XYZ file of N, CA, C and O in Angstrom:
760
model
N -3.333 -17.598 -3.689
C -3.448 -16.323 -4.397
C -4.480 -15.444 -3.688
O -5.566 -15.895 -3.357
N -4.117 -14.212 -3.464
C -5.016 -13.280 -2.784
C -5.876 -12.553 -3.810
O -5.380 -12.048 -4.809
N -7.167 -12.507 -3.519
C -8.120 -11.731 -4.315
C -9.158 -11.186 -3.341
O -9.877 -11.953 -2.694
N -9.207 -9.870 -3.224
C -10.133 -9.205 -2.319
C -11.031 -8.299 -3.152
O -10.616 -7.802 -4.195
N -12.251 -8.079 -2.669
C -13.167 -7.200 -3.382
C -13.778 -6.185 -2.434
O -14.036 -6.476 -1.274
N -13.996 -4.990 -2.955
C -14.728 -3.944 -2.254
C -15.907 -3.569 -3.153
O -16.123 -4.202 -4.189
N -16.617 -2.533 -2.793
C -17.769 -2.120 -3.603
C -17.363 -1.801 -5.041
O -18.055 -2.176 -5.986
N -16.225 -1.140 -5.218
C -15.823 -0.709 -6.561
C -14.559 -1.358 -7.100
O -14.223 -1.187 -8.278
N -13.854 -2.100 -6.252
C -12.503 -2.529 -6.606
C -12.277 -4.027 -6.459
O -12.928 -4.687 -5.660
N -11.306 -4.513 -7.210
C -10.730 -5.840 -7.019
C -9.266 -5.609 -6.673
O -8.562 -4.848 -7.354
N -8.807 -6.226 -5.598
C -7.409 -6.192 -5.188
C -6.905 -7.614 -5.335
O -7.439 -8.521 -4.706
N -5.897 -7.811 -6.161
C -5.452 -9.183 -6.413
C -3.953 -9.251 -6.592
O -3.296 -8.265 -6.911
N -3.441 -10.465 -6.392
C -2.035 -10.703 -6.669
C -1.757 -10.447 -8.143
O -2.627 -10.654 -9.004
N -0.559 -10.016 -8.404
C -0.126 -9.836 -9.787
C 0.050 -11.199 -10.448
O 0.320 -12.206 -9.780
N -0.098 -11.223 -11.760
C 0.125 -12.413 -12.576
C 1.089 -12.023 -13.698
O 1.270 -10.825 -13.979
N 1.728 -13.000 -14.368
C 2.699 -12.664 -15.421
C 2.132 -11.739 -16.508
O 2.856 -10.882 -17.024
N 0.860 -11.876 -16.804
C 0.239 -11.058 -17.852
C 0.154 -9.572 -17.472
O -0.160 -8.730 -18.323
N 0.428 -9.236 -16.224
C 0.382 -7.842 -15.763
C 1.686 -7.089 -16.026
O 1.797 -5.910 -15.673
N 2.660 -7.737 -16.647
C 3.993 -7.150 -16.746
C 3.989 -5.737 -17.348
O 4.602 -4.820 -16.791
N 3.330 -5.532 -18.463
C 3.350 -4.217 -19.103
C 2.670 -3.165 -18.224
O 3.181 -2.053 -18.060
N 1.526 -3.511 -17.666
C 0.833 -2.546 -16.802
C 1.605 -2.301 -15.500
O 1.568 -1.202 -14.964
N 2.283 -3.321 -15.004
C 3.145 -3.151 -13.830
C 4.220 -2.112 -14.148
O 4.466 -1.191 -13.375
N 4.834 -2.264 -15.307
C 5.844 -1.300 -15.740
C 5.241 0.100 -15.881
O 5.833 1.083 -15.418
N 4.073 0.188 -16.503
C 3.439 1.497 -16.717
C 3.208 2.217 -15.382
O 3.455 3.408 -15.262
N 2.714 1.479 -14.383
C 2.460 2.083 -13.073
C 3.753 2.458 -12.369
O 3.936 3.582 -11.915
N 4.680 1.507 -12.274
C 5.891 1.716 -11.486
C 6.875 2.693 -12.132
O 7.808 3.153 -11.478
N 6.668 3.029 -13.395
C 7.538 4.002 -14.063
C 6.837 5.339 -14.301
O 7.443 6.264 -14.830
N 5.583 5.457 -13.901
C 4.810 6.667 -14.145
C 5.321 7.812 -13.276
O 5.382 7.697 -12.046
N 5.660 8.914 -13.916
C 6.209 10.059 -13.193
C 5.215 10.607 -12.167
O 5.599 10.992 -11.071
N 3.934 10.630 -12.499
C 2.923 11.135 -11.567
C 2.685 10.198 -10.405
O 2.623 10.617 -9.248
N 2.551 8.897 -10.689
C 2.256 7.917 -9.641
C 3.451 7.703 -8.714
O 3.282 7.541 -7.510
N 4.645 7.708 -9.284
C 5.826 7.330 -8.511
C 6.809 8.480 -8.279
O 7.423 8.567 -7.228
N 6.950 9.342 -9.256
C 8.013 10.344 -9.228
C 7.887 11.379 -8.129
O 8.887 11.873 -7.617
N 6.663 11.690 -7.749
C 6.477 12.759 -6.766
C 6.818 12.311 -5.345
O 7.498 13.018 -4.615
N 6.315 11.133 -4.932
C 6.520 10.693 -3.548
C 7.128 9.293 -3.411
O 7.523 8.912 -2.326
N 7.176 8.531 -4.495
C 7.668 7.147 -4.412
C 8.924 6.957 -5.262
O 9.152 5.885 -5.807
N 9.718 8.007 -5.386
C 10.902 7.969 -6.227
C 11.839 6.829 -5.874
O 12.532 6.302 -6.735
N 11.858 6.410 -4.610
C 12.806 5.377 -4.168
C 12.446 3.980 -4.674
O 13.302 3.100 -4.701
N 11.204 3.772 -5.093
C 10.809 2.459 -5.626
C 10.344 2.558 -7.076
O 9.828 1.601 -7.638
N 10.551 3.711 -7.689
C 10.186 3.920 -9.085
C 11.105 3.091 -9.981
O 12.297 2.941 -9.701
N 10.538 2.543 -11.049
C 11.319 1.768 -12.013
C 11.591 2.631 -13.240
O 10.800 3.513 -13.584
N 12.696 2.327 -13.929
C 13.119 3.171 -15.043
C 13.257 2.417 -16.357
O 13.628 3.017 -17.364
N 12.964 1.114 -16.345
C 13.050 0.352 -17.598
C 12.130 -0.869 -17.524
O 11.777 -1.321 -16.436
N 11.792 -1.378 -18.685
C 10.984 -2.595 -18.748
C 11.752 -3.774 -18.154
O 11.156 -4.658 -17.556
N 13.069 -3.771 -18.312
C 13.890 -4.846 -17.745
C 13.802 -4.837 -16.216
O 13.644 -5.882 -15.590
N 13.896 -3.646 -15.615
C 13.721 -3.538 -14.157
C 12.347 -4.061 -13.741
O 12.223 -4.775 -12.753
N 11.321 -3.697 -14.491
C 9.954 -4.137 -14.175
C 9.836 -5.650 -14.288
O 9.225 -6.298 -13.432
N 10.415 -6.229 -15.338
C 10.366 -7.683 -15.542
C 11.032 -8.410 -14.375
O 10.483 -9.372 -13.833
N 12.200 -7.920 -13.977
C 12.936 -8.543 -12.866
C 12.179 -8.398 -11.543
O 12.074 -9.362 -10.781
N 11.661 -7.197 -11.274
C 10.944 -6.984 -10.018
C 9.663 -7.807 -9.978
O 9.347 -8.428 -8.964
N 8.913 -7.834 -11.069
C 7.679 -8.614 -11.096
C 7.977 -10.098 -10.919
O 7.230 -10.801 -10.223
N 9.060 -10.589 -11.487
C 9.444 -11.999 -11.298
C 9.676 -12.292 -9.817
O 9.261 -13.345 -9.307
N 10.315 -11.365 -9.102
C 10.529 -11.532 -7.663
C 9.200 -11.510 -6.906
O 8.988 -12.301 -5.983
N 8.304 -10.597 -7.300
C 6.988 -10.493 -6.664
C 6.211 -11.799 -6.853
O 5.615 -12.329 -5.910
N 6.220 -12.320 -8.069
C 5.489 -13.561 -8.369
C 6.074 -14.747 -7.610
O 5.321 -15.579 -7.085
N 7.389 -14.827 -7.524
C 8.032 -15.915 -6.782
C 7.699 -15.827 -5.298
O 7.385 -16.842 -4.658
N 7.751 -14.629 -4.749
C 7.451 -14.441 -3.327
C 5.998 -14.821 -3.018
O 5.716 -15.396 -1.967
N 5.088 -14.521 -3.929
C 3.662 -14.814 -3.711
C 3.393 -16.312 -3.602
O 2.368 -16.715 -3.036
N 4.304 -17.139 -4.099
C 4.133 -18.588 -4.033
C 4.584 -19.179 -2.697
O 4.275 -20.326 -2.377
N 5.294 -18.400 -1.906
C 5.825 -18.889 -0.639
C 4.741 -18.858 0.444
O 3.966 -17.915 0.517
N 4.712 -19.852 1.316
C 3.729 -19.831 2.405
C 3.999 -18.708 3.409
O 3.086 -18.239 4.079
N 5.244 -18.261 3.497
C 5.602 -17.182 4.419
C 6.020 -15.934 3.630
O 7.021 -15.304 3.920
N 5.219 -15.574 2.668
C 5.563 -14.468 1.780
C 5.858 -13.188 2.555
O 5.288 -12.944 3.614
N 6.726 -12.394 1.983
C 7.136 -11.129 2.577
C 6.421 -9.956 1.930
O 6.076 -8.991 2.586
N 6.217 -10.055 0.621
C 5.683 -8.955 -0.163
C 4.214 -9.216 -0.460
O 3.873 -10.194 -1.117
N 3.341 -8.357 0.052
C 1.897 -8.550 -0.134
C 1.280 -7.291 -0.748
O 0.366 -6.701 -0.194
N 1.846 -6.856 -1.882
C 1.275 -5.722 -2.603
C 0.389 -6.258 -3.711
O 0.756 -7.194 -4.420
N -0.785 -5.661 -3.835
C -1.812 -6.157 -4.740
C -2.131 -5.125 -5.818
O -2.099 -3.922 -5.568
N -2.451 -5.617 -6.974
C -2.915 -4.765 -8.065
C -4.313 -4.268 -7.701
O -5.172 -5.054 -7.289
N -4.556 -2.971 -7.830
C -5.872 -2.386 -7.592
C -6.498 -2.121 -8.953
O -5.927 -1.397 -9.771
N -7.653 -2.737 -9.171
C -8.327 -2.516 -10.446
C -9.799 -2.207 -10.230
O -10.394 -2.623 -9.237
N -10.334 -1.452 -11.140
C -11.742 -1.115 -11.117
C -12.539 -2.387 -11.399
O -12.243 -3.108 -12.355
N -13.523 -2.667 -10.549
C -14.286 -3.908 -10.661
C -14.984 -4.029 -12.016
O -14.936 -5.076 -12.653
N -15.625 -2.962 -12.458
C -16.405 -3.018 -13.707
C -15.549 -3.197 -14.944
O -15.859 -4.008 -15.803
N -14.462 -2.444 -15.052
C -13.680 -2.425 -16.290
C -12.419 -3.289 -16.244
O -11.864 -3.617 -17.289
N -11.928 -3.612 -15.040
C -10.654 -4.315 -14.921
C -9.453 -3.398 -15.105
O -8.313 -3.845 -15.091
N -9.699 -2.110 -15.258
C -8.637 -1.132 -15.472
C -7.794 -0.988 -14.206
O -8.317 -0.858 -13.106
N -6.460 -0.994 -14.367
C -5.546 -0.827 -13.240
C -5.564 0.620 -12.761
O -5.421 1.543 -13.549
N -5.745 0.794 -11.449
C -5.738 2.120 -10.851
C -4.450 2.383 -10.091
O -4.010 3.513 -9.980
N -3.883 1.313 -9.509
C -2.692 1.478 -8.695
C -2.318 0.180 -8.011
O -2.659 -0.907 -8.486
N -1.655 0.324 -6.875
C -1.202 -0.827 -6.099
C -1.297 -0.485 -4.611
O -1.088 0.662 -4.223
N -1.622 -1.495 -3.791
C -1.768 -1.301 -2.350
C -1.329 -2.585 -1.651
O -1.479 -3.677 -2.198
N -0.796 -2.444 -0.462
C -0.434 -3.646 0.283
C 0.593 -3.363 1.356
O 0.688 -2.248 1.859
N 1.373 -4.398 1.669
C 2.360 -4.263 2.736
C 3.502 -5.240 2.556
O 3.402 -6.234 1.841
N 4.585 -4.907 3.242
C 5.766 -5.755 3.303
C 5.923 -6.210 4.746
O 5.845 -5.393 5.672
N 6.128 -7.500 4.954
C 6.354 -8.040 6.293
C 7.785 -7.671 6.696
O 8.741 -8.011 6.006
N 7.898 -6.958 7.815
C 9.219 -6.533 8.290
C 9.735 -7.420 9.420
O 10.934 -7.483 9.652
N 8.810 -8.096 10.117
C 9.205 -8.969 11.224
C 8.078 -9.941 11.520
O 6.907 -9.619 11.344
N 8.448 -11.129 11.993
C 7.476 -12.138 12.419
C 7.748 -12.436 13.888
O 8.846 -12.853 14.244
N 6.744 -12.189 14.722
C 6.881 -12.359 16.163
C 5.814 -13.320 16.671
O 4.831 -13.582 15.966
N 5.946 -13.820 17.897
C 4.907 -14.712 18.433
C 3.506 -14.086 18.431
O 2.515 -14.791 18.298
N 3.405 -12.748 18.517
C 2.091 -12.085 18.531
C 1.534 -11.873 17.127
O 0.354 -11.558 16.962
N 2.380 -12.012 16.110
C 1.939 -11.819 14.730
C 2.972 -11.061 13.919
O 4.049 -10.706 14.402
N 2.604 -10.785 12.686
C 3.499 -10.095 11.757
C 3.466 -8.589 11.993
O 2.420 -8.026 12.308
N 4.624 -7.970 11.820
C 4.720 -6.516 11.767
C 4.885 -6.173 10.290
O 5.740 -6.761 9.609
N 4.067 -5.249 9.791
C 4.102 -4.939 8.368
C 4.163 -3.432 8.150
O 3.682 -2.651 8.973
N 4.763 -3.050 7.030
C 4.777 -1.653 6.605
C 3.926 -1.555 5.349
O 4.216 -2.206 4.346
N 2.867 -0.770 5.426
C 1.899 -0.669 4.341
C 2.159 0.556 3.474
O 2.771 1.535 3.911
N 1.641 0.487 2.254
C 1.764 1.614 1.349
C 0.817 1.485 0.176
O 0.120 0.464 0.025
N 0.817 2.495 -0.656
C -0.090 2.538 -1.804
C 0.405 3.595 -2.764
O 1.072 4.561 -2.376
N 0.107 3.386 -4.036
C 0.390 4.387 -5.060
C -0.578 4.164 -6.206
O -0.937 3.038 -6.537
N -1.018 5.289 -6.760
C -2.063 5.284 -7.791
C -1.694 6.247 -8.902
O -1.010 7.242 -8.661
N -2.206 5.970 -10.092
C -2.091 6.951 -11.161
C -2.809 8.219 -10.710
O -3.892 8.137 -10.124
N -2.237 9.403 -10.966
C -2.857 10.658 -10.515
C -4.307 10.845 -10.970
O -5.079 11.499 -10.267
N -4.695 10.273 -12.086
C -6.077 10.415 -12.571
C -7.086 9.857 -11.573
O -8.270 10.210 -11.627
N -6.622 9.013 -10.639
C -7.541 8.369 -9.689
C -7.395 8.915 -8.268
O -8.019 8.407 -7.348
N -6.582 9.943 -8.080
C -6.429 10.554 -6.763
C -7.712 11.297 -6.402
O -8.425 11.820 -7.263
N -8.011 11.348 -5.115
C -9.118 12.161 -4.614
C -10.505 11.609 -4.882
O -11.495 12.322 -4.737
N -10.613 10.331 -5.243
C -11.909 9.725 -5.541
C -12.295 8.637 -4.543
O -13.239 7.896 -4.757
N -11.508 8.505 -3.464
C -11.808 7.528 -2.430
C -11.289 6.123 -2.695
O -11.450 5.239 -1.857
N -10.646 5.902 -3.829
C -10.135 4.565 -4.132
C -9.050 4.143 -3.138
O -9.002 2.994 -2.707
N -8.160 5.073 -2.803
C -7.070 4.755 -1.886
C -7.569 4.317 -0.526
O -7.098 3.325 0.029
N -8.560 5.028 0.006
C -9.128 4.666 1.305
C -9.864 3.338 1.214
O -9.700 2.462 2.073
N -10.663 3.172 0.178
C -11.438 1.930 0.008
C -10.516 0.712 -0.061
O -10.763 -0.310 0.587
N -9.443 0.833 -0.813
C -8.500 -0.280 -0.954
C -7.727 -0.521 0.337
O -7.563 -1.663 0.773
N -7.260 0.547 0.967
C -6.465 0.392 2.189
C -7.301 -0.184 3.328
O -6.801 -1.000 4.111
N -8.554 0.220 3.430
C -9.427 -0.359 4.461
C -9.540 -1.867 4.285
O -9.504 -2.620 5.268
N -9.656 -2.324 3.049
C -9.767 -3.763 2.800
C -8.456 -4.481 3.082
O -8.448 -5.586 3.625
N -7.339 -3.858 2.760
C -6.032 -4.457 3.061
C -5.841 -4.572 4.570
O -5.360 -5.596 5.067
N -6.230 -3.550 5.307
C -6.117 -3.597 6.767
C -7.012 -4.699 7.331
O -6.591 -5.462 8.200
N -8.228 -4.807 6.833
C -9.127 -5.879 7.283
C -8.484 -7.237 7.025
O -8.417 -8.094 7.905
N -7.991 -7.449 5.814
C -7.344 -8.710 5.455
C -6.147 -8.977 6.371
O -5.978 -10.095 6.875
N -5.321 -7.968 6.589
C -4.118 -8.134 7.410
C -4.459 -8.654 8.801
O -3.874 -9.638 9.270
N -5.424 -8.007 9.457
C -5.752 -8.380 10.829
C -6.653 -9.605 10.921
O -6.494 -10.426 11.824
N -7.583 -9.749 10.019
C -8.565 -10.825 10.135
C -8.161 -12.118 9.430
O -8.663 -13.184 9.777
N -7.253 -12.042 8.452
C -6.915 -13.242 7.694
C -5.429 -13.561 7.618
O -5.070 -14.688 7.317
N -4.555 -12.585 7.865
C -3.138 -12.818 7.613
C -2.263 -12.778 8.863
O -1.046 -12.750 8.755
N -2.854 -12.770 10.040
C -2.063 -12.868 11.260
C -1.173 -11.672 11.546
O -0.117 -11.793 12.170
N -1.586 -10.501 11.096
C -0.800 -9.290 11.324
C -1.120 -8.728 12.709
O -2.274 -8.697 13.128
N -0.086 -8.272 13.409
C -0.265 -7.627 14.707
C -0.198 -6.103 14.592
O -0.929 -5.393 15.264
N 0.714 -5.607 13.748
C 0.911 -4.151 13.634
C 1.052 -3.756 12.166
O 1.857 -4.325 11.446
N 0.263 -2.750 11.766
C 0.392 -2.133 10.444
C 0.968 -0.744 10.666
O 0.428 0.031 11.461
N 2.056 -0.436 9.995
C 2.607 0.921 10.059
C 2.674 1.479 8.648
O 2.720 0.741 7.671
N 2.657 2.787 8.563
C 2.768 3.470 7.278
C 3.216 4.886 7.540
O 3.278 5.329 8.694
N 3.528 5.610 6.499
C 3.946 6.983 6.666
C 3.978 7.711 5.348
O 3.798 7.125 4.282
N 4.200 9.022 5.425
C 4.274 9.851 4.227
C 4.967 11.160 4.581
O 5.148 11.484 5.756
N 5.334 11.906 3.559
C 5.829 13.251 3.796
C 4.678 14.098 4.312
O 3.529 13.923 3.891
N 4.964 15.036 5.183
C 3.923 15.882 5.778
C 3.153 16.653 4.710
O 1.964 16.919 4.868
N 3.813 16.990 3.616
C 3.141 17.739 2.555
C 2.151 16.890 1.755
O 1.311 17.426 1.036
N 2.233 15.570 1.877
C 1.358 14.676 1.111
C 0.050 14.480 1.878
O -0.213 13.430 2.467
N -0.773 15.511 1.860
C -2.013 15.525 2.648
C -2.976 14.415 2.230
O -3.693 13.867 3.065
N -3.030 14.075 0.934
C -3.919 13.015 0.476
C -3.559 11.670 1.086
O -4.424 10.920 1.525
N -2.279 11.366 1.129
C -1.827 10.110 1.723
C -2.108 10.079 3.214
O -2.584 9.070 3.755
N -1.825 11.190 3.896
C -2.097 11.242 5.331
C -3.590 11.050 5.594
O -3.984 10.341 6.516
N -4.423 11.635 4.761
C -5.878 11.517 4.945
C -6.332 10.060 4.791
O -7.214 9.610 5.517
N -5.740 9.316 3.872
C -6.070 7.888 3.735
C -5.799 7.165 5.045
O -6.635 6.419 5.548
N -4.624 7.392 5.623
C -4.279 6.716 6.874
C -5.261 7.089 7.979
O -5.709 6.225 8.735
N -5.606 8.361 8.058
C -6.548 8.811 9.083
C -7.928 8.176 8.881
O -8.539 7.690 9.839
N -8.418 8.173 7.650
C -9.741 7.602 7.366
C -9.784 6.103 7.654
O -10.847 5.560 7.950
N -8.632 5.458 7.564
C -8.558 4.017 7.833
C -8.367 3.713 9.319
O -8.154 2.566 9.695
N -8.438 4.733 10.160
C -8.350 4.520 11.604
C -6.948 4.412 12.144
O -6.754 4.066 13.311
N -5.954 4.700 11.307
C -4.580 4.623 11.788
C -4.288 5.798 12.718
O -4.922 6.845 12.629
N -3.356 5.595 13.623
C -3.057 6.549 14.684
C -1.677 7.159 14.440
O -0.687 6.435 14.267
N -1.624 8.484 14.448
C -0.344 9.178 14.251
C 0.524 8.959 15.480
O 0.096 9.200 16.603
N 1.751 8.494 15.223
C 2.640 8.266 16.354
C 3.936 9.051 16.264
O 4.670 9.109 17.248
N 4.216 9.666 15.117
C 5.460 10.441 15.039
C 5.390 11.478 13.927
O 4.776 11.258 12.895
N 6.038 12.597 14.193
C 6.290 13.612 13.180
C 7.778 13.867 13.232
O 8.297 14.300 14.260
N 8.471 13.557 12.148
C 9.930 13.595 12.128
C 10.430 14.746 11.240
O 10.602 14.551 10.039
N 10.662 15.919 11.830
C 11.152 17.068 11.044
C 12.539 16.775 10.461
O 13.368 16.112 11.083
N 12.765 17.302 9.268
C 14.068 17.141 8.631
C 14.479 15.691 8.479
O 15.643 15.352 8.619
N 13.548 14.821 8.156
C 13.782 13.371 8.164
C 14.341 12.835 6.856
O 15.123 11.913 6.844
N 13.907 13.404 5.730
C 14.313 12.832 4.450
C 14.581 13.915 3.413
O 13.959 14.976 3.439
N 15.522 13.634 2.534
C 15.869 14.553 1.455
C 14.901 14.319 0.307
O 14.756 13.205 -0.183
N 14.224 15.375 -0.136
C 13.239 15.247 -1.208
C 13.167 16.554 -1.983
O 12.996 17.610 -1.377
N 13.303 16.466 -3.288
C 13.226 17.633 -4.175
C 14.117 18.782 -3.705
O 13.704 19.932 -3.636
N 15.351 18.433 -3.354
C 16.342 19.439 -3.025
C 16.285 20.031 -1.629
O 16.955 21.032 -1.356
N 15.516 19.406 -0.743
C 15.474 19.920 0.635
C 15.095 18.810 1.617
O 14.564 17.782 1.228
N 15.392 19.063 2.873
C 15.011 18.126 3.925
C 13.537 18.349 4.254
O 13.086 19.489 4.370
N 12.798 17.234 4.402
C 11.360 17.338 4.639
C 10.935 16.488 5.833
O 11.607 15.538 6.220
N 9.767 16.854 6.359
C 9.188 16.180 7.517
C 8.422 14.937 7.082
O 7.675 14.965 6.109
N 8.608 13.852 7.834
C 7.883 12.602 7.590
C 6.934 12.339 8.747
O 7.280 12.544 9.907
N 5.737 11.875 8.423
C 4.731 11.486 9.408
C 4.636 9.971 9.453
O 4.697 9.318 8.422
N 4.486 9.417 10.650
C 4.375 7.967 10.831
C 3.043 7.641 11.507
O 2.673 8.284 12.499
N 2.352 6.642 10.975
C 1.075 6.178 11.515
C 1.156 4.684 11.787
O 1.968 3.978 11.200
N 0.278 4.210 12.678
C 0.241 2.784 13.022
C -1.183 2.373 13.374
O -2.047 3.201 13.686
N -1.387 1.050 13.345
C -2.613 0.459 13.862
C -2.257 -0.926 14.383
O -1.682 -1.742 13.651
N -2.563 -1.181 15.644
C -2.331 -2.485 16.265
C -3.603 -3.319 16.173
O -4.700 -2.767 16.086
N -3.447 -4.623 16.240
C -4.611 -5.506 16.145
C -5.681 -5.141 17.163
O -6.860 -5.046 16.837
N -5.293 -4.900 18.421
C -6.305 -4.595 19.440
C -6.983 -3.247 19.174
O -8.161 -3.073 19.477
N -6.263 -2.295 18.582
C -6.878 -1.014 18.214
C -7.886 -1.209 17.084
O -8.977 -0.636 17.099
N -7.502 -2.032 16.118
C -8.411 -2.359 15.011
C -9.677 -3.034 15.551
O -10.793 -2.662 15.188
N -9.497 -4.019 16.432
C -10.650 -4.744 16.989
C -11.554 -3.812 17.797
O -12.778 -3.912 17.715
N -10.963 -2.889 18.546
C -11.754 -1.916 19.313
C -12.527 -1.000 18.372
O -13.713 -0.717 18.621
N -11.915 -0.566 17.313
C -12.633 0.267 16.326
C -13.795 -0.504 15.699
O -14.866 0.057 15.506
N -13.603 -1.781 15.411
C -14.659 -2.601 14.821
C -15.828 -2.749 15.797
O -17.000 -2.697 15.402
N -15.501 -2.963 17.079
C -16.545 -3.111 18.098
C -17.364 -1.835 18.266
O -18.553 -1.885 18.555
N -16.717 -0.681 18.088
C -17.430 0.567 18.329
C -18.110 1.146 17.083
O -18.722 2.193 17.145
N -17.996 0.434 15.942
C -18.701 0.886 14.726
C -20.204 0.715 14.911
O -20.649 -0.266 15.497
N -20.985 1.654 14.386
C -22.452 1.485 14.463
C -22.878 0.243 13.683
O -22.340 -0.046 12.635
N -23.808 -0.475 14.256
C -24.290 -1.722 13.607
C -25.252 -1.418 12.506
O -26.026 -0.557 12.467
């Protein structure tokens, strides 16, 4: 079971008792409807089924889904979810696609960056990850800023890439390789 801590947050695997809060987050129009419509849930039954899959996957030694509940350390209150999905396993390590979503009440307070930095550290230092990739719509400046603050490198801008809110929109793609992460760590002030 994964449990990570930052100054203000606990990032942990979901447990069966999280079912209602999992549903609340994944069905929230603000957290999911604006930019995560493709993974938004619409019923408690959908949430129950998806959480059962998440819990089963977490028991596997070669788990694919590594999304963690983000909660405030002091109160235990759920703020959102952060993590990654393993897309490929290669001799050099895992390739993963990372993401995050939070209740709008917690946007702009640094929680997303704090959590993502810890997930990236865990990925490279503890989970054998070689490449972390992520992306967002170009208009989602808050999400792009999280990736930038976490040291991720912009590698693509894809105009007219995805249909969203009645129009084609531009998608931005970011990445971080293990050696880039290690170089950034070496050059941090001591």
